[in-house]
PDB file of C-alpha atoms and ligand atoms in Angstrom:
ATOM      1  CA  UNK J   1     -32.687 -25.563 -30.667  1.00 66.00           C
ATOM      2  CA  UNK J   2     -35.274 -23.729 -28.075  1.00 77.00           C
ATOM      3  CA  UNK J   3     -34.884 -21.034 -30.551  1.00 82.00           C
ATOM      4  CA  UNK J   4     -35.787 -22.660 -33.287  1.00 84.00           C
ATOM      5  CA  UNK J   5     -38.862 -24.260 -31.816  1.00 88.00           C
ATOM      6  CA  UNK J   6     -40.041 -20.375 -30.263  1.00 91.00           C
ATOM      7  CA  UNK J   7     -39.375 -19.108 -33.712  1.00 91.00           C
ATOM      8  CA  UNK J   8     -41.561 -21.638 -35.196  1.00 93.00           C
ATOM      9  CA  UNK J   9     -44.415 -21.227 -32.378  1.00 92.00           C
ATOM     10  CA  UNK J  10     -44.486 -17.474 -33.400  1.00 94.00           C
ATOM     11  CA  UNK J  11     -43.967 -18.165 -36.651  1.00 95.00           C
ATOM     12  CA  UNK J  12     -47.247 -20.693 -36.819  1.00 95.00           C
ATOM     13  CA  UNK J  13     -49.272 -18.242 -34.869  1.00 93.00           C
ATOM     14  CA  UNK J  14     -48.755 -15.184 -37.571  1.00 95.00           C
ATOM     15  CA  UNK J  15     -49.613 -17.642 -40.019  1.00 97.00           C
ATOM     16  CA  UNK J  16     -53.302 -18.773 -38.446  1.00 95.00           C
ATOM     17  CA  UNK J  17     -53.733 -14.717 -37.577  1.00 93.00           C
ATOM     18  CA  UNK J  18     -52.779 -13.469 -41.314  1.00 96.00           C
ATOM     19  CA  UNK J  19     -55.311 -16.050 -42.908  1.00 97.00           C
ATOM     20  CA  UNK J  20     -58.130 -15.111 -40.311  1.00 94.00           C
ATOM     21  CA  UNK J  21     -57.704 -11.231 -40.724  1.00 94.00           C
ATOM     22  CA  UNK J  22     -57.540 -11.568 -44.551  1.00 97.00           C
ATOM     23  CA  UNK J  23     -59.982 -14.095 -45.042  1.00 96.00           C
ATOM     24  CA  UNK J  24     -62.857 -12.175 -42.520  1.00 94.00           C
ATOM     25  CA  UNK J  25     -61.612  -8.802 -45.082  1.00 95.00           C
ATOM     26  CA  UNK J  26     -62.063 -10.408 -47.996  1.00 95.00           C
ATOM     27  CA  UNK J  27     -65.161 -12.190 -46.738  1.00 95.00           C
ATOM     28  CA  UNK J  28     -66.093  -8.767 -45.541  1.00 92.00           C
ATOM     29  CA  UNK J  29     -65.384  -6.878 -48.908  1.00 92.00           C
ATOM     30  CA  UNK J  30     -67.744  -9.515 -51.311  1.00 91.00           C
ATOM     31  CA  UNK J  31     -70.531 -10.360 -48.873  1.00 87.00           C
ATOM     32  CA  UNK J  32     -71.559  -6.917 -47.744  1.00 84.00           C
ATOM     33  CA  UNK J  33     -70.051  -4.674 -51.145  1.00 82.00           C
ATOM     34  CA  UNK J  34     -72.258  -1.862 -52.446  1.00 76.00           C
ATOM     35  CA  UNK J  35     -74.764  -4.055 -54.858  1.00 74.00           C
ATOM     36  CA  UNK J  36     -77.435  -1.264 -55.104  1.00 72.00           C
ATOM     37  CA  UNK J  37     -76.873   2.729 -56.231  1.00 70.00           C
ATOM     38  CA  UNK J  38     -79.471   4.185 -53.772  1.00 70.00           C
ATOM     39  CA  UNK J  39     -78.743   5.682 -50.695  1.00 74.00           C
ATOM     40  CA  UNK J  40     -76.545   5.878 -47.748  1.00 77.00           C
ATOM     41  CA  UNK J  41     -76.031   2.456 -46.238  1.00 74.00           C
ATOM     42  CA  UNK J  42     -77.285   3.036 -42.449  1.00 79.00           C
ATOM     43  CA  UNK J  43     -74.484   4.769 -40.415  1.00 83.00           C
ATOM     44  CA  UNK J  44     -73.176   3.178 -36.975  1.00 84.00           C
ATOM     45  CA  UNK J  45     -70.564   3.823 -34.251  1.00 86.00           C
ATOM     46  CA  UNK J  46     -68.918   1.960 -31.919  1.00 86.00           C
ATOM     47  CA  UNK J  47     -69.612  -1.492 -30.605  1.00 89.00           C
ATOM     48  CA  UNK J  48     -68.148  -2.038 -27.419  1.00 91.00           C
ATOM     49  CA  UNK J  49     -68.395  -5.792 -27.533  1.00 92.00           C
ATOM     50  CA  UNK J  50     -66.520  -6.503 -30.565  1.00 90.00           C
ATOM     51  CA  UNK J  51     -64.213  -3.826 -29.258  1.00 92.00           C
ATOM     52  CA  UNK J  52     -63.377  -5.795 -25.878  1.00 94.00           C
ATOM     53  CA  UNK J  53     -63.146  -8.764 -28.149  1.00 93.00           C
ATOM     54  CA  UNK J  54     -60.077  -7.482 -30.802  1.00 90.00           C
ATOM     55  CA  UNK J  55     -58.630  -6.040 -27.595  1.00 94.00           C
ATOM     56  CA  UNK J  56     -58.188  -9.400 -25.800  1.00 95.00           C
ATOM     57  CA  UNK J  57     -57.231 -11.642 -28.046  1.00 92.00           C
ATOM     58  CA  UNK J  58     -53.860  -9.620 -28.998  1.00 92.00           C
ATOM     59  CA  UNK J  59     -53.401  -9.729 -25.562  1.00 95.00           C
ATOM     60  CA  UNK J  60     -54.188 -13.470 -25.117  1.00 94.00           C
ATOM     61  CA  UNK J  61     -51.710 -13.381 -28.375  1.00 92.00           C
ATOM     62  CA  UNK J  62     -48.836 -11.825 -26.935  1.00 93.00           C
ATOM     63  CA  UNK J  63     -49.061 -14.255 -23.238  1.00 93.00           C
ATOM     64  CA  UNK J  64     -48.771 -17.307 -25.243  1.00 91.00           C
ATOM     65  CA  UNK J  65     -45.749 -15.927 -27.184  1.00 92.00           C
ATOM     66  CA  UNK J  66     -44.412 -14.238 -23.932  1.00 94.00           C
ATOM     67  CA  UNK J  67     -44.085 -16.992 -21.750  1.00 93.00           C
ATOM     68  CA  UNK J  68     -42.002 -18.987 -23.620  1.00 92.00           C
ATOM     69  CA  UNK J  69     -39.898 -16.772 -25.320  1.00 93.00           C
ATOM     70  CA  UNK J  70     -38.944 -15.024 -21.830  1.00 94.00           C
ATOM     71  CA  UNK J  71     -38.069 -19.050 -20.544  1.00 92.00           C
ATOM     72  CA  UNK J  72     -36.440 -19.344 -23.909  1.00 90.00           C
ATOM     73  CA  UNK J  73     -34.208 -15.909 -23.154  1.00 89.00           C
ATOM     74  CA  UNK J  74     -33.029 -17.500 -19.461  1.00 90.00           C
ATOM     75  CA  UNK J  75     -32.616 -20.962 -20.998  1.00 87.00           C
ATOM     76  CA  UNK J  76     -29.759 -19.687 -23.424  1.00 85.00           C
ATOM     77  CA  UNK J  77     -28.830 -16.842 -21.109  1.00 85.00           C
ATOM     78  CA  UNK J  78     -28.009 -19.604 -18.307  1.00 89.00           C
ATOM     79  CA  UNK J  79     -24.653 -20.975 -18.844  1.00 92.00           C
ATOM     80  CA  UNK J  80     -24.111 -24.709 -17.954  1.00 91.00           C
ATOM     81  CA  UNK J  81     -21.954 -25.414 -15.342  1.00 90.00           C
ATOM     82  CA  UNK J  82     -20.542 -28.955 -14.041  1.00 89.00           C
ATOM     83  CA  UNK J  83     -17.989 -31.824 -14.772  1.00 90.00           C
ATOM     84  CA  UNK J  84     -20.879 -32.525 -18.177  1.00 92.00           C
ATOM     85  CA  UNK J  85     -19.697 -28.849 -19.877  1.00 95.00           C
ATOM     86  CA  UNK J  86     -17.288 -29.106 -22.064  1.00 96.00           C
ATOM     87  CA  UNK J  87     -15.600 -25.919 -21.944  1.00 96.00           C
ATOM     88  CA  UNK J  88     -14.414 -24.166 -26.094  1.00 96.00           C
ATOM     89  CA  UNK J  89     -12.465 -20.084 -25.490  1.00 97.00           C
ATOM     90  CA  UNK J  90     -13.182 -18.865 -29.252  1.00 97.00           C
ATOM     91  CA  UNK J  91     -11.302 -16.439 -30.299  1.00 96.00           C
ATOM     92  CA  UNK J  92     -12.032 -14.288 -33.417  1.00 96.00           C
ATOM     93  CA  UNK J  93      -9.077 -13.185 -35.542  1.00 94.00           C
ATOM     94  CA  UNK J  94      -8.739 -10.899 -38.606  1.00 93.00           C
ATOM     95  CA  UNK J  95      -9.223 -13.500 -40.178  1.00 92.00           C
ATOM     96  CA  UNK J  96     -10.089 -16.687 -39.418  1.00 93.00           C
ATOM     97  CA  UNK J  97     -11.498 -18.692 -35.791  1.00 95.00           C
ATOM     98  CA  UNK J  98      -9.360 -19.991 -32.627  1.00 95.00           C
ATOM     99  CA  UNK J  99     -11.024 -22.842 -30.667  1.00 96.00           C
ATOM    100  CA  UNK J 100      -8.953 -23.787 -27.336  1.00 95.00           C
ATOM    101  CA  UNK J 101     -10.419 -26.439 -24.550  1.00 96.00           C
ATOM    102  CA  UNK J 102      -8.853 -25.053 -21.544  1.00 94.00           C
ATOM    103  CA  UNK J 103      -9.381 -27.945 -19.699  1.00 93.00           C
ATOM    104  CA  UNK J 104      -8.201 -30.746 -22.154  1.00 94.00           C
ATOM    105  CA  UNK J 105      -5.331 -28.902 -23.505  1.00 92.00           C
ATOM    106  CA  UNK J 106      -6.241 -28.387 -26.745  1.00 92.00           C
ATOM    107  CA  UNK J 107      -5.622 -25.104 -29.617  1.00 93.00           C
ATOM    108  CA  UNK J 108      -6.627 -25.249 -32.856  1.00 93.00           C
ATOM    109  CA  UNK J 109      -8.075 -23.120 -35.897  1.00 92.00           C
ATOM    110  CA  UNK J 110     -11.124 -23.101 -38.318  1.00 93.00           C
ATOM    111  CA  UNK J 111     -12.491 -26.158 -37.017  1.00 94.00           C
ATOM    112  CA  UNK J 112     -14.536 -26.993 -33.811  1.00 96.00           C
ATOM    113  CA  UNK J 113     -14.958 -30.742 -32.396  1.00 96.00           C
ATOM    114  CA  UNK J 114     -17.828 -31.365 -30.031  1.00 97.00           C
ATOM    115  CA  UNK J 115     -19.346 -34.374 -28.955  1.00 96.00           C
ATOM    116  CA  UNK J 116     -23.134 -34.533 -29.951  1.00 95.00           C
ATOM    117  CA  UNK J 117     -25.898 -34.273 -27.170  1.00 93.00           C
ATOM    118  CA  UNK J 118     -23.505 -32.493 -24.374  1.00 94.00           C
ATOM    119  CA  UNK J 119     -23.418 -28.888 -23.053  1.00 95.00           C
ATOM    120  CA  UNK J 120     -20.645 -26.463 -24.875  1.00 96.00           C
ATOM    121  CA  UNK J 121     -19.802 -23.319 -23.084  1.00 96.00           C
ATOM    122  CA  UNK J 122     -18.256 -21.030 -25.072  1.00 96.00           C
ATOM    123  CA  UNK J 123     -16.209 -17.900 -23.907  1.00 96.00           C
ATOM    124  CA  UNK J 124     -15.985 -15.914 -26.924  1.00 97.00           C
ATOM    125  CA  UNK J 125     -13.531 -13.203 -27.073  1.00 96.00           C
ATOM    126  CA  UNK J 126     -11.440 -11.212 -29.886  1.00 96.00           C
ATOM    127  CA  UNK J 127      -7.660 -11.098 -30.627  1.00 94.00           C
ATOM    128  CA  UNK J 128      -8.148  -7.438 -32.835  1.00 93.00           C
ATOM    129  CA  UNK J 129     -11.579  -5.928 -33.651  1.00 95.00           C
ATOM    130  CA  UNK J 130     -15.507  -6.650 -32.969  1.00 96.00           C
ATOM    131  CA  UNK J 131     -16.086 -10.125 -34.881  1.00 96.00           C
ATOM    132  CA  UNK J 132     -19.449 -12.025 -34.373  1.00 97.00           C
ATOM    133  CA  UNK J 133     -19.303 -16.148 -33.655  1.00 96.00           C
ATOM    134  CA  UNK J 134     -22.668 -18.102 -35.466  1.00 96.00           C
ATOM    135  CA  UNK J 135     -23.462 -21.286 -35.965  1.00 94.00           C
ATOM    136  CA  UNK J 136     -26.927 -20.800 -37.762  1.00 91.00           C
ATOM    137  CA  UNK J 137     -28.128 -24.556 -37.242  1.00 90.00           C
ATOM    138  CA  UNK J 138     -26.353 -24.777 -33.942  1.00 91.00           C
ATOM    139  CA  UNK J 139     -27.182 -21.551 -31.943  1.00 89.00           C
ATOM    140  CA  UNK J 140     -27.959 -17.667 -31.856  1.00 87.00           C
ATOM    141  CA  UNK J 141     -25.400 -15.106 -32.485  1.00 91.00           C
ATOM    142  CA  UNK J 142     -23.076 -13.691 -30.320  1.00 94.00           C
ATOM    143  CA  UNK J 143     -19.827 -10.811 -30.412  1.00 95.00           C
ATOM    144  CA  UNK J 144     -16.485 -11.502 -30.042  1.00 96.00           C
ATOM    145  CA  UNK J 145     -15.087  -7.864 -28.598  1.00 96.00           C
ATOM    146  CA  UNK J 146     -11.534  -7.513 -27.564  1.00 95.00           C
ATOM    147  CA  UNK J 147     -10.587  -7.619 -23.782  1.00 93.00           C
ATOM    148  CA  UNK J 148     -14.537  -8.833 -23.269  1.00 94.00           C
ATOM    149  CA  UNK J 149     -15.500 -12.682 -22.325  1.00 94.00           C
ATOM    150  CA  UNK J 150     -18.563 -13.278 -23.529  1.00 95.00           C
ATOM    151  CA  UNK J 151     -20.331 -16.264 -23.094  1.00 94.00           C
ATOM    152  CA  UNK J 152     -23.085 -18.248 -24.610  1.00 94.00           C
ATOM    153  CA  UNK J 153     -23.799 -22.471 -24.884  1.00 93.00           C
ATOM    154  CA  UNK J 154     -25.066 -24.932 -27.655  1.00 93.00           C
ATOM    155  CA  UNK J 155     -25.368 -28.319 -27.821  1.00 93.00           C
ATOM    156  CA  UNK J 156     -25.072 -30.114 -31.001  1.00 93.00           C
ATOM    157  CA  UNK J 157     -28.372 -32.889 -30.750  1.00 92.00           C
ATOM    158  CA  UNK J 158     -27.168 -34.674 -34.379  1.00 94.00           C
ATOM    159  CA  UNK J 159     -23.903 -35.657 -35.604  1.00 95.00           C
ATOM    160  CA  UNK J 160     -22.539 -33.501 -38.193  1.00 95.00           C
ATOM    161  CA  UNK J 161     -20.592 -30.846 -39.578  1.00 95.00           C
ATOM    162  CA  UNK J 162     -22.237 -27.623 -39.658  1.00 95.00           C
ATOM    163  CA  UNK J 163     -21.023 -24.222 -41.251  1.00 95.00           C
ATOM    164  CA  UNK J 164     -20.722 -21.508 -38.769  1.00 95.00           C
ATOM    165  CA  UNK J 165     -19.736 -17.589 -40.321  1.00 95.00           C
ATOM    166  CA  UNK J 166     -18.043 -13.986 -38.810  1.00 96.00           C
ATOM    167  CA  UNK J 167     -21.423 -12.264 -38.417  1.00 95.00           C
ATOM    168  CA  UNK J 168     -19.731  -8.469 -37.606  1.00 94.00           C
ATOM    169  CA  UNK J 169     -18.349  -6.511 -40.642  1.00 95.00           C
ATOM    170  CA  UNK J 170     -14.747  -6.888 -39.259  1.00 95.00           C
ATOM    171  CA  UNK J 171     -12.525  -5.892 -42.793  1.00 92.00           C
ATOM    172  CA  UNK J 172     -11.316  -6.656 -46.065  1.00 92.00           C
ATOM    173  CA  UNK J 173     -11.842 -10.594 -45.466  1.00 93.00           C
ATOM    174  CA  UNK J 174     -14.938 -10.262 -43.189  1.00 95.00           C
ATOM    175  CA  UNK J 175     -16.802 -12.517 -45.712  1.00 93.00           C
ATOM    176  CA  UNK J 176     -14.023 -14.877 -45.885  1.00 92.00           C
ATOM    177  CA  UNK J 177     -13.866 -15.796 -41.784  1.00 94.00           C
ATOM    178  CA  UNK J 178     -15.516 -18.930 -42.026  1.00 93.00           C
ATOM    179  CA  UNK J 179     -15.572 -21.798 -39.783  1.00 95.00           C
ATOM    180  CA  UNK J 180     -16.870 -25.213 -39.089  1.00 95.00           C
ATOM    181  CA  UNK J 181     -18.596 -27.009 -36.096  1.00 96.00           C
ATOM    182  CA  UNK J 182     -17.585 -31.041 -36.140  1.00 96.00           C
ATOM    183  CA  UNK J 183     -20.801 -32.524 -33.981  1.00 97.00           C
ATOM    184  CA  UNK J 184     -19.194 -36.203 -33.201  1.00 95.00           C
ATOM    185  CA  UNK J 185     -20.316 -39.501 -31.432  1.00 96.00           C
ATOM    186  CA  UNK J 186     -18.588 -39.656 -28.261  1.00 94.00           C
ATOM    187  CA  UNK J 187     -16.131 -42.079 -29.085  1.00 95.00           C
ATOM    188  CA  UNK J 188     -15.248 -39.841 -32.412  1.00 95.00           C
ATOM    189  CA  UNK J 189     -14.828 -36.812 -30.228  1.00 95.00           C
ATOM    190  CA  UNK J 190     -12.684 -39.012 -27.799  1.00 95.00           C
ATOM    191  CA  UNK J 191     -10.525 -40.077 -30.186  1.00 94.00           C
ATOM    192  CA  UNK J 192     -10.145 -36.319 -31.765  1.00 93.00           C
ATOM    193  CA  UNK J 193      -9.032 -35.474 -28.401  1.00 95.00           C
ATOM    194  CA  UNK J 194      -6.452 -38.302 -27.934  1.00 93.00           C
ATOM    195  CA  UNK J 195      -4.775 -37.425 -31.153  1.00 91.00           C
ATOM    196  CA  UNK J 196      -5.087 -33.760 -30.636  1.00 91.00           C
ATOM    197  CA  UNK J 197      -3.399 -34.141 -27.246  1.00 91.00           C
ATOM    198  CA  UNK J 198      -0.204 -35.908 -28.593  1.00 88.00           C
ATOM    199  CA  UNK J 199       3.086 -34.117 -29.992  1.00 88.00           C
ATOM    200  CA  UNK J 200       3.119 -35.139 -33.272  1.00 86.00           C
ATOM    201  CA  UNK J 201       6.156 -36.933 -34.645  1.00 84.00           C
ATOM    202  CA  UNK J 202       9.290 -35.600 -36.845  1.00 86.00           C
ATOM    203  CA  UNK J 203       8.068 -36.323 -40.300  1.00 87.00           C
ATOM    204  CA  UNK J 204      10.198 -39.497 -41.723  1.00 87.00           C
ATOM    205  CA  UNK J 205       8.688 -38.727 -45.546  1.00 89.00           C
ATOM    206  CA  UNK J 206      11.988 -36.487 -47.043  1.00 88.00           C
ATOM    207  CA  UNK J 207      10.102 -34.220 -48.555  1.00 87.00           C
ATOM    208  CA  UNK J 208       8.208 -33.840 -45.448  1.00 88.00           C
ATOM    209  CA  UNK J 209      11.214 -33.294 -43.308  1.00 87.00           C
ATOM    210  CA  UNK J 210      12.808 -30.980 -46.189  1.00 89.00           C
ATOM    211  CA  UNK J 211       9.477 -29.235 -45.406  1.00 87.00           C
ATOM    212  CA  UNK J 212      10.187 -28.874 -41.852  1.00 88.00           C
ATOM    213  CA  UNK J 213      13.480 -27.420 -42.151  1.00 88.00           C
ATOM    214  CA  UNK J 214      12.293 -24.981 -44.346  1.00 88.00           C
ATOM    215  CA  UNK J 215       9.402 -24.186 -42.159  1.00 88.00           C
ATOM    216  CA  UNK J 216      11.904 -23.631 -38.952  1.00 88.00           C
ATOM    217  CA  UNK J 217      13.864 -21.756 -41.040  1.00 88.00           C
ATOM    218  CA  UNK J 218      11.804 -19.505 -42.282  1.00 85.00           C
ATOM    219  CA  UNK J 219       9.179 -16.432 -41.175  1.00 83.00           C
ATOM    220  CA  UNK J 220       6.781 -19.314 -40.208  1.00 89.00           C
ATOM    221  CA  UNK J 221       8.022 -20.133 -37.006  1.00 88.00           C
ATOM    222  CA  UNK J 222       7.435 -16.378 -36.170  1.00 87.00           C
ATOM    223  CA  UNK J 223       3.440 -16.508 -36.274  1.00 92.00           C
ATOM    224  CA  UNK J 224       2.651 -20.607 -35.813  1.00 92.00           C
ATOM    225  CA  UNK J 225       2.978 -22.647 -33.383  1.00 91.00           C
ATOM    226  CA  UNK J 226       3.894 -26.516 -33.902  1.00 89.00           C
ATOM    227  CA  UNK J 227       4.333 -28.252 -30.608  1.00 86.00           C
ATOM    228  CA  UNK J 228       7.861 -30.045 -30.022  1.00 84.00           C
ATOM    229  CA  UNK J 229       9.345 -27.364 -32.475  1.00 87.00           C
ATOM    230  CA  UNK J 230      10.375 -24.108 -32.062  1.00 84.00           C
ATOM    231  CA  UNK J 231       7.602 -22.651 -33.647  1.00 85.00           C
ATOM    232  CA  UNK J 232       6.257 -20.873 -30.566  1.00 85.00           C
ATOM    233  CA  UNK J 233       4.004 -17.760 -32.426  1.00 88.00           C
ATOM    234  CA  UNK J 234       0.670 -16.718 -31.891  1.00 87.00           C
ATOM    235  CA  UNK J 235      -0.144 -14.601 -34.010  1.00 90.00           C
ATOM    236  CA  UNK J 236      -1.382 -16.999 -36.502  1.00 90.00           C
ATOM    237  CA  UNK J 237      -3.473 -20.400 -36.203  1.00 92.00           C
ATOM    238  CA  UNK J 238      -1.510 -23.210 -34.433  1.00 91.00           C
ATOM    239  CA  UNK J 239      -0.543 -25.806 -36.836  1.00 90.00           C
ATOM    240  CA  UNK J 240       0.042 -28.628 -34.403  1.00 90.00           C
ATOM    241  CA  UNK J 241      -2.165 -31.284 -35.985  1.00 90.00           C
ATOM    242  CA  UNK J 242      -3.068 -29.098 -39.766  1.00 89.00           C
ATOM    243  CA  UNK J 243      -3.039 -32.182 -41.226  1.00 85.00           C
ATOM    244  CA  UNK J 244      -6.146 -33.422 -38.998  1.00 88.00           C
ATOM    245  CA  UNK J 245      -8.273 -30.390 -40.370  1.00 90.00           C
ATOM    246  CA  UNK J 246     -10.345 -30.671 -43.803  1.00 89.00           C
ATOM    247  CA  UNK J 247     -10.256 -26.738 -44.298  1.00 90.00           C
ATOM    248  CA  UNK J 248      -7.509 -24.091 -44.722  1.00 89.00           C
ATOM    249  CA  UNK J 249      -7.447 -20.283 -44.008  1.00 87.00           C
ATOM    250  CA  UNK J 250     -10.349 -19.651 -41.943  1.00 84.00           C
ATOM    251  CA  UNK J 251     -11.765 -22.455 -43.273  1.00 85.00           C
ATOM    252  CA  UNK J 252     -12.116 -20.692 -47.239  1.00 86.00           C
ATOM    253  CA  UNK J 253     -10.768 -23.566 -49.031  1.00 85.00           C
ATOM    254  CA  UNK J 254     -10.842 -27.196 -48.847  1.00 86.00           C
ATOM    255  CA  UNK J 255      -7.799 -28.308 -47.252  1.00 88.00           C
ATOM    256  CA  UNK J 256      -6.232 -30.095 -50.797  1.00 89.00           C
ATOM    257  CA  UNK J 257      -2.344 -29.848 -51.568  1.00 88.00           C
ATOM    258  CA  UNK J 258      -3.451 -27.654 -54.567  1.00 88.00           C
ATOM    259  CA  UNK J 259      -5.365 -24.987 -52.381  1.00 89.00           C
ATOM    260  CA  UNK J 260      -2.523 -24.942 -49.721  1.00 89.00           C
ATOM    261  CA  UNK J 261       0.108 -24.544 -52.439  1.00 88.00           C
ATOM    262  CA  UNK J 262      -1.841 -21.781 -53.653  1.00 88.00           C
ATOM    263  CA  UNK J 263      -2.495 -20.265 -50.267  1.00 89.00           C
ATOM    264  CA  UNK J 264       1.414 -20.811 -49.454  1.00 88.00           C
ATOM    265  CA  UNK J 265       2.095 -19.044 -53.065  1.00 88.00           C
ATOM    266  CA  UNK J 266       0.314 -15.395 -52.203  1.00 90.00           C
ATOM    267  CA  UNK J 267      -2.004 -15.569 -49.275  1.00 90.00           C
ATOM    268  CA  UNK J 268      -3.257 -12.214 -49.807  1.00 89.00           C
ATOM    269  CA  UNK J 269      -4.122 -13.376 -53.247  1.00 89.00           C
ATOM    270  CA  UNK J 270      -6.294 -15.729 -51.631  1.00 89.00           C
ATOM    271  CA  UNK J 271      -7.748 -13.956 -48.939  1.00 90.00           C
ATOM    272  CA  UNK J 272      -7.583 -10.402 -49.398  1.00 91.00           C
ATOM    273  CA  UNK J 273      -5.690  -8.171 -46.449  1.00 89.00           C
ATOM    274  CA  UNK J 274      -4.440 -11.887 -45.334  1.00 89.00           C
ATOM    275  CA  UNK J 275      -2.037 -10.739 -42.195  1.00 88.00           C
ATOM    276  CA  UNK J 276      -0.213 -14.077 -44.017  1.00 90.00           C
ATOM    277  CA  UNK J 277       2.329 -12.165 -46.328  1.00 88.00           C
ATOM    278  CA  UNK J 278       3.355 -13.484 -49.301  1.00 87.00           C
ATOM    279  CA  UNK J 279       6.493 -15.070 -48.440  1.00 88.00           C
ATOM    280  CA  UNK J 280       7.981 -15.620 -51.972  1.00 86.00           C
ATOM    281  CA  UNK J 281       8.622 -18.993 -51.559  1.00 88.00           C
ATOM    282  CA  UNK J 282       9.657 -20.962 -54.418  1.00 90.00           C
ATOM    283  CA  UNK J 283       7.616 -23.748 -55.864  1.00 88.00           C
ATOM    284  CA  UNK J 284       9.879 -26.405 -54.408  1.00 89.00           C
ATOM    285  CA  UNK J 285       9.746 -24.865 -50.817  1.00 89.00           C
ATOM    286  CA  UNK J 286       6.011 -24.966 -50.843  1.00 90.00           C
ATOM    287  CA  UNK J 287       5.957 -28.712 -52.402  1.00 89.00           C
ATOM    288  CA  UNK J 288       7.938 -29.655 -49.112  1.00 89.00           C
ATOM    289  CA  UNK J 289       5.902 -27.418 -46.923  1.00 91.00           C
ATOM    290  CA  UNK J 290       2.838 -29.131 -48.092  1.00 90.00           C
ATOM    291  CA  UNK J 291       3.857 -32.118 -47.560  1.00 90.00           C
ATOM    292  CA  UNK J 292       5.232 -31.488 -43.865  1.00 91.00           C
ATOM    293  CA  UNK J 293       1.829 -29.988 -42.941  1.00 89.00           C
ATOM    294  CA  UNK J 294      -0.035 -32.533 -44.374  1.00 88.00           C
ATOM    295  CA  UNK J 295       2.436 -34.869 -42.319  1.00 88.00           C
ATOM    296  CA  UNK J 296       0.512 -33.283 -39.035  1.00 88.00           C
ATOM    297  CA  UNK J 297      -1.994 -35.596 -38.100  1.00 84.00           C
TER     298      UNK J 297
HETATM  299 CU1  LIG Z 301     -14.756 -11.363 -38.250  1.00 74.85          CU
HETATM  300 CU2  LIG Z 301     -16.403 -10.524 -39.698  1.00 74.85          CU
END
């Protein structure tokens, strides 16, 4: 939020200087216009006082805006380190986001949890191509390049979702790699983390379970991973606890049953050059597999 509050200092400032300059020319312009035909008005050069003056006060200018813009720089350039930090690896993927919390054991896709008012340090890195992380309320900008770590932090001050966006032209779906930023009280986040942490259990619903055995049985387990199944790919987002989230593929859609059945139907359909293939699963097949995921709290 440092950046918002330098952009809005500089901001401010251009403001007070555009009104001066334009008001003194327009002042300038009507009081001393040509009111009379005769003559050449008297012809002068140079005044070195009013030459010293415009000359300082860009300069005066430029301190104020320097000083806290270079604190600003080292500010977000500084990442936070102690037992406070809660530590996010975000990973970009053609297309969609990875969040994992190395130190609470956590994966998950599309959607990132963070309790309000505390230090996130993100390592941001890339799975494929050059992809670009942003959270436009939250923080700056940064690039997710394959085999690089960057890093960057942001603290979320209110609670609240906020929309964050793939900011690097990374392919067909570039505009579709979408993501969301969960700012939560403490005991929220807490509570995300406790049920985020646990291995969720066999679905009981039929359909559910018919939905499980297809899922095993099929290309899924190949690309997802559910923990305590053996659906042990990583290609695509881990679907431990899919039914927790409140968006689907990369965060595009609203996570309803009609959108996933749709995704599940033709995923390139729905997100054009989708890595997903279209599976040609039958409508009863993705009625069960909706219902498992759903099942994945
Ligand atoms: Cu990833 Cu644009």
């Amino acid at each position: 939020m440092r950046e918002a509050g330098l952009y809005n200092l500089i901001f401010w400032m251009a403001v007070v200087v555009f009104v001066l300059v334009e008001g003194l020319l327009l002042f300038t312009a009507l009081r001393f216009r040509r009111r009379t035909s005769d003559g050449i008005p008297s012809q002068i050069h140079g005044n070195t006082r009013l030459e010293i003056v415009w000359t300082i006060i860009p300069v005066l200018i430029l301190i104020v805006i320097a000083v806290p813009t270079i604190t600003t720089i080292a500010s977000a350039s500084t990442i936070p380190q102690g037992p406070d930090v809660l530590k996010v690896t975000v990973i970009g993927h053609q297309w969609w986001w990875e969040f994992r919390y190395p130190d609470l054991g956590i994966v998950t896709a599309d959607e990132m949890h963070i309790p309000v008012g505390t230090k996130v340090a993100l390592t941001v890195e890339s799975a494929d191509v050059i992809h670009s992380f942003w959270v436009p309320r939250l923080a700056g900008k940064i690039q997710a390049i394959p085999r690089r770590q960057n890093e960057m932090w942001l603290q979320g001050d209110e609670i609240g979702e906020f929309y964050g966006q793939c900011y690097q032209l990374c392919g067909t779906s570039h505009a579709n790699m979408r993501f969301r930023v969960f700012v939560q009280s403490k005991a929220d986040f807490d509570a995300w983390v406790k049920d985020q942490q646990a291995v969720p259990a066999p679905p009981t619903d039929p359909e559910a379970a018919k939905g499980a055995q297809i899922f095993q049985s099929k290309a899924c387990v190949g690309c997802h991973t559910i923990a305590g199944t053996n659906a042990k790919g990583t290609i695509g987002p881990n679907l431990t606890h899919f039914g927790s989230r409140t968006t689907i593929a990369g965060a595009m859609l609203e996570k309803t049953d009609a959108n996933l059945a749709m995704w599940l139907h033709d995923p390139p359909g729905v997100k054009p050059g989708s890595i997903m293939p279209n599976l040609g699963l039958t409508d009863d097949e993705i009625k069960a597999l909706v219902a498992y995921l759903d099942s994945l709290k």
